[in-house]
Coordinates of C-alpha atoms and ligand atoms in Angstrom, one line a residue:
M602 CA 34.9 28.2 -20.9
P603 CA 35.1 26.9 -17.5
R604 CA 37.4 23.8 -17.2
R605 CA 35.3 21.1 -16.2
Q606 CA 35.8 18.2 -14.1
A607 CA 35.1 14.6 -15.5
P608 CA 32.0 15.4 -17.8
P609 CA 31.9 12.0 -18.5
L610 CA 30.5 11.8 -14.5
W611 CA 26.9 13.9 -15.7
G612 CA 27.2 12.3 -19.1
S613 CA 27.1 8.9 -17.3
F614 CA 23.4 10.3 -15.0
A615 CA 20.8 8.0 -16.0
P616 CA 17.5 9.4 -14.7
D617 CA 15.0 6.6 -13.1
H618 CA 11.5 8.0 -14.6
D619 CA 9.8 5.2 -12.7
S620 CA 11.2 5.8 -9.3
G621 CA 9.3 8.6 -8.4
A622 CA 12.1 10.9 -7.3
P623 CA 11.9 14.4 -8.9
L624 CA 14.8 14.3 -11.9
Q625 CA 16.7 17.3 -9.4
E626 CA 17.3 14.9 -6.4
Q627 CA 18.2 11.8 -8.3
L628 CA 20.8 14.4 -10.3
A629 CA 21.8 15.6 -6.7
A630 CA 22.1 11.9 -5.3
H631 CA 24.0 11.1 -8.8
F632 CA 26.6 13.9 -7.7
R633 CA 26.4 13.2 -4.1
G634 CA 27.6 9.4 -4.5
A635 CA 30.8 10.9 -6.9
V636 CA 32.0 12.7 -4.3
L637 CA 31.7 10.4 -1.6
D638 CA 33.3 7.4 -3.6
G639 CA 36.2 9.8 -4.2
R640 CA 35.2 10.4 -8.0
L641 CA 34.9 13.9 -7.3
K642 CA 37.3 15.8 -5.0
P643 CA 37.6 18.3 -2.7
G644 CA 38.2 21.6 -4.5
A645 CA 37.1 20.2 -7.7
Q646 CA 35.5 22.7 -10.3
L647 CA 32.0 22.0 -10.9
P648 CA 30.2 22.6 -14.3
S649 CA 27.4 25.6 -15.4
T650 CA 24.3 25.1 -14.2
R651 CA 23.9 25.0 -18.5
A652 CA 26.8 22.6 -19.4
L653 CA 25.6 20.3 -16.1
A654 CA 22.0 20.7 -17.6
A655 CA 23.1 20.3 -21.4
E656 CA 25.5 17.1 -20.4
A657 CA 23.2 15.2 -18.1
G658 CA 20.1 15.5 -20.2
V659 CA 17.8 17.5 -18.2
S660 CA 16.0 21.5 -17.8
R661 CA 18.4 24.0 -16.6
Q662 CA 15.9 24.6 -13.8
T663 CA 16.3 20.8 -13.0
A664 CA 20.4 21.5 -12.5
V665 CA 19.8 25.2 -10.8
L666 CA 17.5 22.6 -8.3
A667 CA 20.2 20.0 -7.7
Y668 CA 22.8 22.3 -7.4
E669 CA 20.6 24.2 -4.5
R670 CA 20.0 21.0 -2.8
L671 CA 23.8 19.9 -2.9
V672 CA 24.8 24.0 -1.6
A673 CA 22.4 23.3 1.5
E674 CA 23.6 19.7 1.9
G675 CA 27.5 21.3 1.9
Y676 CA 28.1 19.4 -1.0
A677 CA 29.0 22.2 -3.4
E678 CA 29.6 25.9 -2.8
G679 CA 29.3 28.7 -5.3
R680 CA 32.6 31.2 -5.3
A681 CA 32.0 34.6 -6.3
G682 CA 32.9 35.1 -10.0
A683 CA 34.3 31.9 -10.3
G684 CA 31.5 29.1 -10.1
M685 CA 30.9 25.7 -8.4
F686 CA 33.1 23.7 -6.2
V687 CA 33.1 20.9 -4.7
P688 CA 34.0 22.1 -0.6
A689 CA 37.5 22.0 0.1
L690 CA 36.7 20.8 3.4
L691 CA 33.6 18.5 3.1
P692 CA 31.1 18.3 6.4
E693 CA 32.9 16.2 8.8
A694 CA 29.5 14.5 9.8
L695 CA 29.2 13.6 6.2
L696 CA 33.2 12.5 5.7
Q697 CA 32.7 10.2 8.6
I698 CA 29.3 8.4 8.6
G699 CA 29.6 8.0 4.8
R700 CA 26.6 6.9 2.7
P701 CA 26.4 3.2 1.9
A702 CA 26.5 2.9 -1.5
A703 CA 22.6 1.2 -1.9
V704 CA 19.8 1.0 1.0
V705 CA 20.5 -2.1 2.9
A706 CA 17.6 -4.0 4.2
L707 CA 17.8 -4.7 7.3
E708 CA 16.8 -7.9 8.7
A709 CA 13.6 -7.2 10.9
P710 CA 14.4 -9.0 14.5
T711 CA 11.3 -10.2 14.9
G712 CA 12.5 -13.4 17.0
S713 CA 13.5 -10.5 19.7
L714 CA 9.8 -9.1 20.3
S715 CA 8.9 -10.2 23.8
A716 CA 5.7 -12.6 23.4
R717 CA 3.9 -9.7 24.7
G718 CA 5.0 -7.5 21.6
R719 CA 4.6 -10.6 19.4
G720 CA 1.2 -10.7 20.6
I721 CA 0.8 -7.1 19.6
A722 CA 1.9 -7.2 16.3
A723 CA 0.1 -9.9 15.2
L724 CA -3.3 -7.9 15.8
P725 CA -5.3 -6.3 13.2
I726 CA -5.6 -2.6 13.0
T727 CA -7.9 -0.2 10.8
P728 CA -6.0 0.7 7.5
A729 CA -4.8 4.3 7.4
R730 CA -6.4 5.1 4.7
R731 CA -3.6 6.8 2.1
G732 CA -4.3 9.1 -0.5
P733 CA -8.2 10.6 -2.0
G734 CA -10.6 8.0 -2.2
L735 CA -14.8 8.3 -2.5
L736 CA -16.8 6.8 0.6
S737 CA -14.3 6.6 2.6
P738 CA -16.3 5.7 6.1
G739 CA -14.4 7.9 9.6
L740 CA -13.2 10.9 7.9
P741 CA -15.3 14.4 8.2
A742 CA -15.6 16.8 5.1
F743 CA -12.2 18.7 4.7
D744 CA -13.1 20.8 2.4
A745 CA -15.5 22.3 5.0
F746 CA -12.9 22.6 7.9
P747 CA -13.1 25.7 10.0
A748 CA -9.6 26.7 8.4
E749 CA -9.6 30.3 8.7
V750 CA -11.0 30.6 12.2
W751 CA -8.6 28.1 13.4
G752 CA -5.8 29.7 11.4
R753 CA -6.8 33.3 12.9
L754 CA -6.6 31.6 16.4
S755 CA -3.6 29.7 15.7
A756 CA -2.0 33.7 14.6
Q757 CA -3.5 35.4 17.8
L758 CA -2.1 32.5 19.9
W759 CA 1.6 32.9 18.6
R760 CA 1.3 36.5 18.6
D761 CA 0.8 36.6 21.8
R762 CA 4.2 35.0 22.4
P763 CA 3.0 31.4 24.7
T764 CA 5.0 30.8 27.2
A765 CA 5.5 27.8 29.4
D766 CA 2.1 27.4 30.4
L767 CA 1.8 25.9 26.8
L768 CA 5.3 25.7 25.6
G769 CA 6.9 23.7 28.3
Y770 CA 5.8 20.6 30.2
M771 CA 2.1 20.3 30.9
E772 CA -0.1 19.0 33.3
P773 CA -0.9 15.6 31.5
A774 CA -4.5 15.9 32.3
G775 CA -4.6 18.0 29.4
H776 CA -5.1 21.8 29.4
L777 CA -7.4 23.3 32.4
P778 CA -9.5 25.7 29.7
L779 CA -9.8 23.0 27.3
R780 CA -11.3 20.1 30.1
E781 CA -13.6 22.9 31.0
A782 CA -14.6 23.9 27.4
V783 CA -15.0 20.0 26.7
A784 CA -17.2 19.6 30.4
A785 CA -19.5 22.6 28.9
H786 CA -19.9 21.3 25.1
L787 CA -20.6 18.1 26.8
G788 CA -23.2 19.2 28.8
A789 CA -24.9 21.8 26.3
A790 CA -24.6 19.0 23.3
R791 CA -24.8 15.8 24.8
G792 CA -26.8 16.3 28.1
L793 CA -24.0 15.1 30.2
A794 CA -23.3 16.8 33.4
C795 CA -19.3 16.5 34.6
T796 CA -16.4 18.5 35.7
A797 CA -13.5 19.6 34.3
E798 CA -11.7 17.3 36.8
E799 CA -13.4 14.4 35.4
V800 CA -11.9 15.0 31.6
L801 CA -8.6 14.3 30.6
I802 CA -7.7 15.5 27.0
T803 CA -6.0 12.4 25.0
S804 CA -4.6 12.4 21.4
G805 CA -8.0 10.9 20.1
S806 CA -10.7 7.7 21.0
Q807 CA -7.7 5.4 20.2
Q808 CA -5.7 6.9 23.2
G809 CA -8.6 7.0 25.5
I810 CA -9.6 3.1 24.9
A811 CA -6.1 2.0 25.1
L812 CA -5.7 3.8 28.7
A813 CA -8.9 2.5 29.8
A814 CA -7.5 -1.0 28.9
R815 CA -4.5 -1.2 30.4
L816 CA -5.4 0.6 33.7
L817 CA -8.8 -1.5 34.0
L818 CA -7.7 -4.9 32.8
D819 CA -5.3 -7.5 34.0
P820 CA -3.6 -10.1 31.5
G821 CA -6.3 -12.7 30.7
D822 CA -9.5 -10.6 31.5
Q823 CA -12.7 -11.2 29.6
A824 CA -14.0 -8.2 27.7
W825 CA -17.1 -7.9 25.6
V826 CA -16.8 -6.4 22.3
E827 CA -19.4 -6.3 19.5
D828 CA -19.7 -8.0 16.7
P829 CA -18.8 -6.4 14.3
A830 CA -16.9 -3.9 15.7
Y831 CA -14.1 -1.0 15.5
V832 CA -11.0 -3.4 14.6
S833 CA -8.5 -0.6 15.8
G834 CA -11.1 0.2 19.3
R835 CA -11.2 -3.9 19.9
S836 CA -7.4 -4.8 18.9
A837 CA -6.2 -2.0 21.8
L838 CA -8.4 -4.1 24.1
A839 CA -6.5 -7.7 23.2
A840 CA -2.8 -5.6 23.0
N841 CA -3.6 -4.8 26.8
G842 CA -4.2 -8.4 27.4
A843 CA -7.8 -8.8 27.2
R844 CA -9.5 -12.0 26.4
L845 CA -12.3 -11.0 24.0
V846 CA -15.6 -11.9 23.9
P847 CA -17.7 -11.1 20.8
V848 CA -21.3 -10.2 21.4
P849 CA -23.8 -10.3 18.6
V850 CA -24.9 -6.7 17.7
D851 CA -28.9 -6.8 16.1
A852 CA -31.2 -4.1 15.4
E853 CA -31.3 -2.8 19.4
G854 CA -27.2 -2.7 20.0
L855 CA -25.2 -4.9 21.3
D856 CA -27.3 -8.3 22.8
V857 CA -26.5 -7.4 26.7
G858 CA -28.4 -10.9 27.4
A859 CA -26.0 -12.9 25.0
G860 CA -23.1 -11.3 26.5
E861 CA -24.1 -12.5 29.7
A862 CA -25.1 -15.6 28.8
V863 CA -21.3 -16.3 27.7
A864 CA -19.4 -14.1 29.7
P865 CA -21.3 -13.2 32.9
H866 CA -18.1 -11.8 34.5
A867 CA -16.3 -10.1 31.8
R868 CA -13.8 -7.0 33.2
L869 CA -15.4 -4.7 30.9
A870 CA -17.8 -3.9 27.6
L871 CA -16.5 -2.1 24.9
V872 CA -19.4 -0.3 22.9
T873 CA -20.6 2.5 20.5
P874 CA -24.7 2.9 21.8
S875 CA -24.9 6.4 20.0
H876 CA -24.3 4.9 16.6
Q877 CA -22.9 1.4 16.2
Y878 CA -20.0 0.8 14.2
P879 CA -20.3 -0.5 11.7
L880 CA -24.1 -1.2 11.4
G881 CA -25.0 2.2 12.3
V882 CA -27.7 0.9 14.3
T883 CA -28.9 2.8 18.0
M884 CA -28.6 0.8 21.1
S885 CA -32.3 0.7 22.3
L886 CA -32.9 2.3 26.2
R887 CA -33.9 -1.1 27.3
R888 CA -30.5 -2.4 26.1
R889 CA -28.8 0.6 28.0
L890 CA -30.2 0.3 31.1
A891 CA -29.5 -3.9 30.8
L892 CA -26.0 -2.8 30.2
L893 CA -26.0 -0.5 32.9
D894 CA -27.5 -2.6 35.4
W895 CA -25.2 -5.7 34.4
A896 CA -22.0 -3.3 35.4
E897 CA -23.3 -2.3 38.5
R898 CA -24.3 -6.0 39.4
T899 CA -21.1 -7.6 38.6
G900 CA -18.3 -4.3 39.1
A901 CA -17.5 -4.4 35.3
W902 CA -16.7 -1.1 33.1
I903 CA -18.2 0.1 30.1
L904 CA -16.3 1.6 28.0
E905 CA -18.5 4.1 25.8
D906 CA -17.3 5.0 22.4
D907 CA -19.2 8.2 21.5
Y908 CA -16.9 8.7 18.2
D909 CA -20.0 10.4 16.2
G910 CA -23.0 11.0 18.5
D911 CA -22.4 14.7 17.6
F912 CA -24.6 13.7 14.3
R913 CA -28.0 13.1 14.3
Y914 CA -29.8 14.7 11.6
A915 CA -33.6 13.2 12.7
G916 CA -35.1 13.0 16.3
R917 CA -33.6 13.9 19.5
P918 CA -29.8 13.0 20.0
L919 CA -29.8 10.1 22.4
Q920 CA -28.2 10.6 25.9
P921 CA -25.2 8.8 26.5
L922 CA -25.0 5.7 28.3
R923 CA -22.8 8.1 31.0
A924 CA -25.9 10.8 31.2
L925 CA -28.3 8.1 32.3
P926 CA -29.9 8.1 35.7
R927 CA -28.8 4.9 36.8
P928 CA -26.0 3.8 39.4
G929 CA -24.2 2.0 37.1
A930 CA -23.4 5.1 35.3
A931 CA -20.9 5.6 37.6
R932 CA -19.2 2.4 35.8
V933 CA -18.7 4.0 32.4
I934 CA -15.7 5.5 30.8
Y935 CA -17.0 7.7 28.4
V936 CA -14.5 8.3 25.3
G937 CA -14.8 11.7 22.8
T938 CA -13.0 12.5 19.9
F939 CA -12.5 15.8 18.1
A940 CA -11.4 13.4 14.5
K941 CA -15.1 13.3 13.1
V942 CA -16.5 17.0 14.6
L943 CA -13.5 18.2 13.5
A944 CA -10.2 16.2 11.8
P945 CA -8.6 13.1 12.6
G946 CA -5.1 14.7 12.2
L947 CA -5.9 17.1 15.0
R948 CA -5.3 13.9 16.9
L949 CA -7.1 15.5 20.0
G950 CA -9.8 13.8 22.2
Y951 CA -11.0 13.1 25.9
V952 CA -12.0 10.8 28.6
V953 CA -14.7 11.7 30.9
V954 CA -13.6 9.4 34.0
P955 CA -14.9 9.0 37.4
R956 CA -13.0 11.5 39.3
A957 CA -11.7 8.7 41.5
L958 CA -9.9 7.4 38.9
A959 CA -8.8 10.6 37.1
E960 CA -5.4 10.9 38.6
A961 CA -4.4 7.1 37.5
F962 CA -5.6 8.3 34.0
A963 CA -3.7 11.4 34.2
T964 CA -0.4 8.9 35.0
A965 CA -1.0 6.6 32.7
R966 CA -1.1 9.4 29.8
A967 CA 2.1 10.9 31.3
L968 CA 3.6 7.5 31.0
T969 CA 2.5 7.0 27.4
D970 CA 3.4 10.1 25.9
R971 CA 3.2 12.5 28.5
Q972 CA 0.5 15.1 26.9
S973 CA -1.3 16.4 24.1
A974 CA 0.7 19.7 21.9
G975 CA -0.2 22.7 24.4
P976 CA -1.1 25.3 21.5
E977 CA -3.1 23.2 19.9
Q978 CA -5.3 22.0 23.0
A979 CA -5.4 26.2 23.6
I980 CA -6.5 27.2 20.1
L981 CA -9.4 24.7 20.4
A982 CA -10.2 25.4 24.2
T983 CA -10.8 29.3 22.5
F984 CA -12.7 27.5 19.6
I985 CA -15.0 25.8 21.7
A986 CA -15.3 28.5 24.1
E987 CA -16.2 31.3 21.2
G988 CA -19.3 29.2 20.0
H989 CA -16.9 28.3 16.8
L990 CA -17.3 24.3 17.7
A991 CA -20.9 24.6 18.6
Q992 CA -21.9 26.9 15.0
H993 CA -19.1 24.4 12.9
L994 CA -21.6 21.8 14.5
R995 CA -25.0 23.4 13.2
R996 CA -23.4 24.1 9.6
M997 CA -22.1 19.9 9.3
R998 CA -25.2 18.4 10.7
V999 CA -26.8 20.2 7.6
L1000 CA -24.0 19.3 5.2
Y1001 CA -24.2 15.6 6.2
A1002 CA -27.9 15.3 6.2
A1003 CA -27.5 16.3 2.5
R1004 CA -24.6 14.2 2.0
R1005 CA -26.3 11.2 3.2
E1006 CA -29.3 11.3 1.4
A1007 CA -27.6 12.2 -2.1
L1008 CA -25.7 8.5 -1.4
L1009 CA -29.1 7.3 -0.6
A1010 CA -30.1 8.4 -4.1
A1011 CA -27.5 7.2 -5.8
L1012 CA -27.5 4.1 -4.6
A1013 CA -31.5 3.5 -4.9
A1014 CA -30.7 4.6 -8.7
G1015 CA -27.6 2.4 -9.6
A1016 CA -26.9 -0.3 -6.9
A1017 CA -30.2 -1.2 -5.4
D1018 CA -30.0 -4.9 -7.1
L1019 CA -26.1 -5.4 -5.7
L1020 CA -26.6 -4.0 -1.8
A1021 CA -29.1 -3.8 0.7
W1022 CA -28.7 -0.9 3.6
E1023 CA -31.3 0.7 6.0
A1024 CA -32.6 3.5 4.6
E1025 CA -34.8 3.8 7.2
G1026 CA -31.9 3.3 10.0
P1027 CA -31.1 6.0 12.6
Q1028 CA -29.9 8.8 10.4
A1029 CA -26.8 9.5 12.1
G1030 CA -22.9 9.4 11.7
L1031 CA -20.5 9.8 8.8
H1032 CA -21.0 6.2 7.4
L1033 CA -23.6 3.3 6.3
A1034 CA -23.3 -0.4 6.2
T1035 CA -23.9 -1.9 3.0
H1036 CA -24.7 -5.5 2.5
F1037 CA -24.2 -7.5 -0.5
R1038 CA -27.5 -9.0 -1.7
E1039 CA -25.2 -12.0 -2.7
Q1040 CA -23.6 -12.8 0.4
A1041 CA -21.3 -15.3 -1.9
L1042 CA -19.8 -12.2 -2.8
D1043 CA -16.4 -11.4 -1.4
D1044 CA -16.3 -8.3 0.1
V1045 CA -12.6 -8.7 0.9
A1046 CA -11.7 -9.0 -2.4
I1047 CA -14.0 -6.4 -3.8
Y1048 CA -12.1 -3.7 -1.2
G1049 CA -9.0 -4.5 -2.8
A1050 CA -10.0 -3.9 -6.6
A1051 CA -12.3 -1.0 -5.3
R1052 CA -9.0 0.5 -3.5
R1053 CA -7.5 0.4 -6.6
I1054 CA -10.0 2.2 -8.6
G1055 CA -10.4 4.9 -6.3
L1056 CA -12.8 4.3 -3.6
Q1057 CA -11.9 3.6 0.0
T1058 CA -15.1 1.3 0.9
P1059 CA -13.9 -1.3 3.5
P1060 CA -15.2 -4.6 3.5
L1061 CA -18.2 -5.3 6.2
S1062 CA -16.4 -8.7 6.9
G1063 CA -13.2 -7.8 8.5
S1064 CA -15.5 -6.2 11.4
F1065 CA -16.7 -9.1 12.4
L1066 CA -14.8 -12.2 14.8
G1067 CA -17.7 -14.5 14.5
A1068 CA -19.8 -15.5 11.5
A1069 CA -19.2 -12.8 9.2
Q1070 CA -21.8 -10.7 7.0
R1071 CA -20.4 -9.6 3.7
G1072 CA -20.8 -6.1 2.4
L1073 CA -19.3 -2.2 2.0
V1074 CA -19.2 0.3 4.6
L1075 CA -19.6 3.7 2.7
G1076 CA -18.9 6.8 4.3
F1077 CA -20.5 9.5 3.3
A1078 CA -19.7 13.0 4.7
G1079 CA -16.3 13.6 3.1
T1080 CA -17.6 12.9 -0.1
A1081 CA -19.5 15.6 -2.2
P1082 CA -22.8 15.0 -3.3
E1083 CA -22.4 15.6 -6.5
R1084 CA -19.5 12.3 -6.9
M1085 CA -22.0 10.2 -5.1
R1086 CA -23.2 8.5 -8.4
E1087 CA -19.2 7.9 -9.7
G1088 CA -19.0 6.2 -6.5
V1089 CA -21.4 4.1 -7.0
T1090 CA -20.6 3.4 -10.5
L1091 CA -17.0 2.3 -9.2
I1092 CA -18.3 0.0 -6.7
R1093 CA -20.3 -1.9 -9.7
R1094 CA -16.7 -1.8 -11.8
A1095 CA -14.8 -3.0 -8.4
V1096 CA -17.3 -6.1 -8.2
E1097 CA -16.9 -7.0 -11.6
I1098 CA -13.1 -6.5 -11.5
A1099 CA -13.6 -9.1 -8.4
S1100 CA -15.5 -11.3 -10.1
R1101 CA -13.4 -12.0 -13.1
Q1102 CA -10.6 -12.2 -11.1
A1103 CA -12.2 -14.9 -8.9
T1104 CA -13.2 -17.0 -11.9
K1105 CA -9.4 -16.5 -13.4
T1106 CA -8.0 -18.1 -10.6
A1107 CA -10.9 -21.1 -9.9
Ligands
PLP2141 C1 -15.8 3.8 16.2 C2 -14.8 4.5 16.4 N1 -14.1 4.6 17.2 C3 -12.8 5.7 17.4 C4 -12.4 5.8 16.3 C5 -11.0 6.7 16.4 O1 -11.3 8.0 16.5 P1 -9.7 8.6 16.9 O2 -8.8 8.9 15.6 O3 -10.3 9.5 18.0 O4 -8.7 7.5 17.3 C6 -13.3 6.0 15.2 C7 -12.2 5.9 13.6 O5 -12.8 5.9 12.8 C8 -14.0 5.0 14.7 O6 -15.0 4.5 13.9

């Protein structure tokens, strides 16, 4: 039997089953600590995996994995026929830097943020939705992502050995074939005629909105925002110094007259005319023309966030503001994204800007994060040019229309007494806004309870700056039809949990 070093060291290993860290990592960390604090000296022999497993009270496989990790990190080495040892020479960097015995929480130096930084840090953002959750708005069907085609195009790209034009520093405005493909797609799918020079690739609508705000607003300028609105879009304007002017939304979309009454000389309006977020209404033609005319008259800019305009399940798709035959259309910055038609994780979107502004947008992009990933842009360009995007959209329209119907049926069967919604509203987008019939219900508390039991249904009130309406925003695109009823049952349960908690604390 090999001579073993310090068996009590292994015997003292106490796994923490609540930490969530795999056992092999805990064992490796235990060992690492012993090397760094000198309990195990360079050159010391280590137990066999069998002996280690027995002494540490873990499986043999765990011991093997722990050793593999330590070898990879340079804390252990195998010597043929002799077993495992602590290397005579530990990696210099490890010895010099050492590792703290415990993680030290550093005091966050918030006091040293600039005034602008403090303002930004205090702004609300749309929370990242962690983990799976039913009825999450804003997400497409990941189970229907065209992974096969994407994988094939990706493999082909790498087989062809891309060179500097994709792997190097690129034109910040974007890969030209992608800009051309986006321009062609917008013409065919949205009736929006534009040239590749007017299209700039971004990392998603969020970046498009932020760049436009930075380039078009000075600190203190007023900006109309829809009330309610998409929170991160609104905050991107505020982060760039805008004074937000909430303008009410009714069944016809943003109330242009109300905006003119409170802030006639606002510099910019951020709108979602195709499918208002979160209420889901479509801006009427009358309002669209009024908005364009206001922009033309006052020299204001319109930021048209067309995040899910490709999805209409009945009736003809509406032309974007940017495509309407009105002089004000020249004052529209059209913001688009592949987050909803493909996946948000791709981080690819675009803006269509008047040609005179294209260079300024490209410079601002270069100064922010230089460019989007070259290979992903090239794959998407081929994906669009070969017709896969158009085909995927056709498939998704059928899929999402069915999912929307399934959600409406589940709501009608299980929540008609609790929630109200516009079944006859625009059949569009990826989400449905619902209102609590009992407006005293606390939708923020209900959302908190909902998240804990597997739902991702944000509160409607969080989208308002002014007088809030209460309800939940339900996404249907990413939830399978057979799970809609379960989702609705969970909403009821979340309401019960939140109501019980409210009674307890009252
Ligand atoms: C109205 C609206 N605009 C923009 C976005 C963000 O899109 P992107 O991922 O392209 O930044 C979202 C995402 O949910 C949205 O709902």
